[in-house]
PDB file of C-alpha atoms in Angstrom:
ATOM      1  CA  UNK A 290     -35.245   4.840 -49.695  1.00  0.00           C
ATOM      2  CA  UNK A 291     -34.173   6.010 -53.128  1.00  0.00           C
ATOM      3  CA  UNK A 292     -31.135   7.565 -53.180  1.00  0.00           C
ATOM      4  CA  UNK A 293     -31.199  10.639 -55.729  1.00  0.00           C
ATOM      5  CA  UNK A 294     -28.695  11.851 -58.155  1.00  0.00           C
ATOM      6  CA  UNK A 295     -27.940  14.723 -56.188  1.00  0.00           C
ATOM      7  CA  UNK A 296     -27.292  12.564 -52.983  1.00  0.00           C
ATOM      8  CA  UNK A 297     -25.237   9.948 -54.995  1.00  0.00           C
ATOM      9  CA  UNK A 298     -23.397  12.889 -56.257  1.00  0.00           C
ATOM     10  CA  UNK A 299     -22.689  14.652 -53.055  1.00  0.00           C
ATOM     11  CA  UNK A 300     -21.204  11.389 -51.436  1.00  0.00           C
ATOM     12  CA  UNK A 301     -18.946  11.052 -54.661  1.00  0.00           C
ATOM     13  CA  UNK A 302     -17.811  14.714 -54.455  1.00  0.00           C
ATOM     14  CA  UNK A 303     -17.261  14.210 -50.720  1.00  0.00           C
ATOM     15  CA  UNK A 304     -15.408  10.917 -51.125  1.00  0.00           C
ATOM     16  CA  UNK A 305     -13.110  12.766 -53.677  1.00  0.00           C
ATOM     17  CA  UNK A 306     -11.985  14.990 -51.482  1.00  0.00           C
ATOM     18  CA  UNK A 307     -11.422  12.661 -48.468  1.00  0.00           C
ATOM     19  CA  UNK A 308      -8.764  11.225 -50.860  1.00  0.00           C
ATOM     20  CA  UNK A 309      -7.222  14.406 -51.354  1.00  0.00           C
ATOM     21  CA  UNK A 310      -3.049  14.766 -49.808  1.00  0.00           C
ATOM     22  CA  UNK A 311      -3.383  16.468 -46.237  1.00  0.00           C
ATOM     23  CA  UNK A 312      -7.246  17.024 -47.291  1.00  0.00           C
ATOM     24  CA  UNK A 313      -6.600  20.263 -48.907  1.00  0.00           C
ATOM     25  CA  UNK A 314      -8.558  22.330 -51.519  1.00  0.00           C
ATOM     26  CA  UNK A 315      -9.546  21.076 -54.674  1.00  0.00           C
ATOM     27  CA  UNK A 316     -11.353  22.693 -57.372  1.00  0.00           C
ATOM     28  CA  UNK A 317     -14.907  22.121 -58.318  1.00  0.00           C
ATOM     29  CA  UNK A 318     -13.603  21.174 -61.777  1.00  0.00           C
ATOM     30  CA  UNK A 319     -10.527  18.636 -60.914  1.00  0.00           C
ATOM     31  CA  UNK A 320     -13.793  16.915 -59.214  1.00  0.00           C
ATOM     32  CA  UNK A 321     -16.090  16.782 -61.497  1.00  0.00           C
ATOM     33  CA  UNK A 322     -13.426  15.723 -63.889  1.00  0.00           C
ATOM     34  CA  UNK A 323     -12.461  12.689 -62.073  1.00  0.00           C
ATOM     35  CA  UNK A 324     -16.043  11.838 -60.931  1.00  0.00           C
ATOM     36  CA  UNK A 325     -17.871  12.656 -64.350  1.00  0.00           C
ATOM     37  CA  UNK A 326     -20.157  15.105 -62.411  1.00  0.00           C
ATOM     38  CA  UNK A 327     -21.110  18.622 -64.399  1.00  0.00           C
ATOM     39  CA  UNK A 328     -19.318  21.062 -62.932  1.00  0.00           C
ATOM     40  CA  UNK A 329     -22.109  23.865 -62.504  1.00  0.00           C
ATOM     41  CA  UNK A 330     -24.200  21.176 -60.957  1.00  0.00           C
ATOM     42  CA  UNK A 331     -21.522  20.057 -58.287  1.00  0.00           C
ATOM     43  CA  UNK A 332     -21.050  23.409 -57.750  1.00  0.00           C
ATOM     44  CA  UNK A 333     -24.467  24.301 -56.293  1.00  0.00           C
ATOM     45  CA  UNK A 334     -24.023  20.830 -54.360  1.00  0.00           C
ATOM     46  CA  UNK A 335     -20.610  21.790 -52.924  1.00  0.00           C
ATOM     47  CA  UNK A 336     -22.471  24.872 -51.477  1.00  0.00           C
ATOM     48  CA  UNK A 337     -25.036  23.091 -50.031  1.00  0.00           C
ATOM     49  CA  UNK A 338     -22.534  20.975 -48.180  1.00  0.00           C
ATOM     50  CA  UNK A 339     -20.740  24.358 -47.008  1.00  0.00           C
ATOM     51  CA  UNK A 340     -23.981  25.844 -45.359  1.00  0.00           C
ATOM     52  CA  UNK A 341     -23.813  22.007 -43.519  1.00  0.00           C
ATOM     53  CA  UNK A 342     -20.873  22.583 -42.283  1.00  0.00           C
ATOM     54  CA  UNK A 343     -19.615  19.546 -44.138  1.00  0.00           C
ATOM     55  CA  UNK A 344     -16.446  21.047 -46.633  1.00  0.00           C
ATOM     56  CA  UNK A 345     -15.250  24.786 -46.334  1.00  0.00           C
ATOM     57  CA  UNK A 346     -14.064  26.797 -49.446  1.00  0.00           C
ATOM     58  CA  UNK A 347     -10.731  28.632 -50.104  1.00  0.00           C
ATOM     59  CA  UNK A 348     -10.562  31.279 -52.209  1.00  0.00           C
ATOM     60  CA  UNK A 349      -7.821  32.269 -54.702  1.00  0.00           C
ATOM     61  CA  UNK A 350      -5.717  31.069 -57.117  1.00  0.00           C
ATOM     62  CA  UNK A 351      -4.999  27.330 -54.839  1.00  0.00           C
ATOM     63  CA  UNK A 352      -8.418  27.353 -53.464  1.00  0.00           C
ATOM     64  CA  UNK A 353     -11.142  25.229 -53.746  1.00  0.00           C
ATOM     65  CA  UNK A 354     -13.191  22.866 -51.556  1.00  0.00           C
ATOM     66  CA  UNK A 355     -11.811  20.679 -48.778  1.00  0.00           C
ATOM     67  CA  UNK A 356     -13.471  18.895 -45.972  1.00  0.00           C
ATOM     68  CA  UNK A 357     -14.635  20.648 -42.550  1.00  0.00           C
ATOM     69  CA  UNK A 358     -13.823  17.621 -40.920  1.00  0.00           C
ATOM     70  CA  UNK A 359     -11.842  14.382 -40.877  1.00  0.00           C
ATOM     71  CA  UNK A 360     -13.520  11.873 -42.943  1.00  0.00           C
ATOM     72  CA  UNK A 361     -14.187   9.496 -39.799  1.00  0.00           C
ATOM     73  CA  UNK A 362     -16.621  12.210 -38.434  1.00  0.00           C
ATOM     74  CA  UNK A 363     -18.284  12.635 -41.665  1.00  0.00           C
ATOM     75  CA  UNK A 364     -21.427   9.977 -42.090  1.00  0.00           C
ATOM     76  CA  UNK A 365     -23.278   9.607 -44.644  1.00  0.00           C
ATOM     77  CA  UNK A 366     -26.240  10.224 -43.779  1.00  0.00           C
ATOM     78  CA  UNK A 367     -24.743  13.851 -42.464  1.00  0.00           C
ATOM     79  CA  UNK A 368     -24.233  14.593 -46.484  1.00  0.00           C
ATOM     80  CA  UNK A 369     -27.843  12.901 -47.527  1.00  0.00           C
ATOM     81  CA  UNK A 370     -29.030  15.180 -45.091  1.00  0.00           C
ATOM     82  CA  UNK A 371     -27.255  18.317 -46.894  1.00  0.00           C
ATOM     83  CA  UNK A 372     -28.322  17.203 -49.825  1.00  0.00           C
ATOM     84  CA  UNK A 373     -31.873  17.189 -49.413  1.00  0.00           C
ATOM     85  CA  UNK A 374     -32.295  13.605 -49.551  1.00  0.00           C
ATOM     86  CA  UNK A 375     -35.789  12.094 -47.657  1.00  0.00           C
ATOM     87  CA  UNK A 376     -34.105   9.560 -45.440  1.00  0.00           C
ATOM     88  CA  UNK A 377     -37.715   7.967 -44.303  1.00  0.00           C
ATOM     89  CA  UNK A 378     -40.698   6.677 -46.792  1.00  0.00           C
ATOM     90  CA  UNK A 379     -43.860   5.879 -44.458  1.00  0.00           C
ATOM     91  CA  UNK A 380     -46.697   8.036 -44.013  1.00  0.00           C
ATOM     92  CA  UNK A 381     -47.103  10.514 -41.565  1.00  0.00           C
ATOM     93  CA  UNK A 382     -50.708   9.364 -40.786  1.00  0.00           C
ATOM     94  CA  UNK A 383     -51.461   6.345 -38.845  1.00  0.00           C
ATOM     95  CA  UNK A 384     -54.171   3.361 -39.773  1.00  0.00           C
ATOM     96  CA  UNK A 385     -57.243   3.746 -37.647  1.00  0.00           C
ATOM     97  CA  UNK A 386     -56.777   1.580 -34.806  1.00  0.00           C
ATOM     98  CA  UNK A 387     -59.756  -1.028 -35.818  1.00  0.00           C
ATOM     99  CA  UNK A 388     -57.305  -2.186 -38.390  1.00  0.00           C
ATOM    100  CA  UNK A 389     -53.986  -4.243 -36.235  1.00  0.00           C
ATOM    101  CA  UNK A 390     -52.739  -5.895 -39.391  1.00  0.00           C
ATOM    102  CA  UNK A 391     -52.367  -2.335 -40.832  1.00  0.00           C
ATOM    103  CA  UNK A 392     -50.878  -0.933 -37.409  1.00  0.00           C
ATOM    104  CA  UNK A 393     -48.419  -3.629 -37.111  1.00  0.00           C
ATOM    105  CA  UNK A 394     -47.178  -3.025 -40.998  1.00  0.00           C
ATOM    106  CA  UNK A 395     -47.247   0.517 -40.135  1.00  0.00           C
ATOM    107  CA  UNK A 396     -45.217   0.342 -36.959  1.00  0.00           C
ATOM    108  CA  UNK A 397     -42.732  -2.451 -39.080  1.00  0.00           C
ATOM    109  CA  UNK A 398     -42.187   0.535 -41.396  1.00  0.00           C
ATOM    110  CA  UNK A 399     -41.105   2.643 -38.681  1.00  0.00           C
ATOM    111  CA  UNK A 400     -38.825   0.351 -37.177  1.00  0.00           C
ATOM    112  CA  UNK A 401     -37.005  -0.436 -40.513  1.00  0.00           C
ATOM    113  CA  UNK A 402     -36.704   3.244 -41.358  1.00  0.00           C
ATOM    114  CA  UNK A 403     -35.368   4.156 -38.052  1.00  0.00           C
ATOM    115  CA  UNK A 404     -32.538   1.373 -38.848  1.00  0.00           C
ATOM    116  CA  UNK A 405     -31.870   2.431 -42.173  1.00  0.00           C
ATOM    117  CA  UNK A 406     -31.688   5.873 -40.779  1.00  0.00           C
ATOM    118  CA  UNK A 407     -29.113   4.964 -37.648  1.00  0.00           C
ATOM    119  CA  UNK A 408     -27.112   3.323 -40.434  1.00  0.00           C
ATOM    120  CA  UNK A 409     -26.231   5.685 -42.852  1.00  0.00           C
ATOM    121  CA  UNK A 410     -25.396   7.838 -39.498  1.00  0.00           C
ATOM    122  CA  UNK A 411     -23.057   5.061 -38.619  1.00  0.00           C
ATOM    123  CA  UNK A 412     -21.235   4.899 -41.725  1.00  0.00           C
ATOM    124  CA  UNK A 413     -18.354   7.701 -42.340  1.00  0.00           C
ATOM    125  CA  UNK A 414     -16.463   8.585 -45.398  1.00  0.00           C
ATOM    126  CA  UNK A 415     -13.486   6.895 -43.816  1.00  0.00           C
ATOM    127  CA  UNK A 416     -15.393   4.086 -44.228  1.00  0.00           C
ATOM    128  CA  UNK A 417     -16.573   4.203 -47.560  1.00  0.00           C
ATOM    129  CA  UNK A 418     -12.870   5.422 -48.399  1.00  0.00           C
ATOM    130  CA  UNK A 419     -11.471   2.180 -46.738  1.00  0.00           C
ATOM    131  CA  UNK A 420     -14.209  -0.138 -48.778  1.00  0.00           C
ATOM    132  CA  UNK A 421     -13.543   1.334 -52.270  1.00  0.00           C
ATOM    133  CA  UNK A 422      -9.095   0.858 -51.319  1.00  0.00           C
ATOM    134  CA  UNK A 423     -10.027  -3.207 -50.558  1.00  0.00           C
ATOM    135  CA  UNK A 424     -12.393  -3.238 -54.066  1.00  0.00           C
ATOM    136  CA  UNK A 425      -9.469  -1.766 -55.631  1.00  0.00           C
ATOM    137  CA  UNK A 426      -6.688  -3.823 -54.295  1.00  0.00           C
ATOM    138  CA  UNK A 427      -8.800  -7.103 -54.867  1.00  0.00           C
ATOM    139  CA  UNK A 428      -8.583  -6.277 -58.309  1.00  0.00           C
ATOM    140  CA  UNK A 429      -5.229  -5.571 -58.943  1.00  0.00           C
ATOM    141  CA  UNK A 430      -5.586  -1.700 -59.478  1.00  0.00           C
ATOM    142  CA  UNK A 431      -3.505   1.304 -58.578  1.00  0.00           C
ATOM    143  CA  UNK A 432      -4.927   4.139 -56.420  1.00  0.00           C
ATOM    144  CA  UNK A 433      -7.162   6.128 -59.190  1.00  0.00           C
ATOM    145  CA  UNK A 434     -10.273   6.737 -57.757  1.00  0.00           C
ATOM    146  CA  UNK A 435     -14.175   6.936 -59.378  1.00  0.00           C
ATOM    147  CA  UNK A 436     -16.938   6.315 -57.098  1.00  0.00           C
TER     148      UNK A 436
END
């Protein structure tokens, strides 16, 4: 699996705003400030992640985007899934069955993309959040965040 800009950007974006006091709303340009994302770009990302369910937006003056959820019940492979992102690389057609060296590759393919799939469905943005606090405090360096 290759993981696109837009689904390395919608993780960041998403990540930003678990970080955010209370999770409230933050504006698409505070984000793409602090992530070095353009901001008409995260835009139509931050939309796609609102039609998943994954942030709701506030309007007004104090509005922005905030997450739908708590981080914990957030995975990642929820937001590659918004995204767009092809979570699976093996073709759709099987090897003719004359050929078991082909089959068994073919069926290892599956396996290992149904593994890679459960595990980006495992892993949350509390998670991720958690990860990126021990990098940070094994180096010595306050709480600013960049993913």
């Amino acid at each position: 699996m290759k993981l696109t800009t837009r689904g390395h950007y919608s993780v960041k974006a998403l990540l930003d705003l678990s970080l955010q006091p209370k999770y409230g709303p933050v504006s698409v340009r505070a984000i793409a400030k602090r992530q070095d994302i353009p901001a008409p770009y995260l835009e139509k990302l931050l939309i796609e992640m609102r039609r998943a369910g994954l942030v709701n937006s506030i309007r007004g003056s104090v509005g922005g985007y905030q997450l739908a959820r708590e981080p914990a019940q957030i995975s990642i492979g929820q937001i590659l899934e918004a995204a767009g992102e092809n979570m699976t690389h093996i073709p759709l057609n099987s090897p003719p069955p004359a050929q078991a060296e082909d089959w068994v590759t073919f069926t290892l393919w599956q396996r290992l993309n149904q593994k890679l799939k459960e595990a980006l469905y495992s892993i949350t943005l509390a998670d991720l959040y958690y990860d990126a606090r021990s990098w940070q405090a094994s180096l010595g360096e306050e709480a600013s965040f960049v993913v």
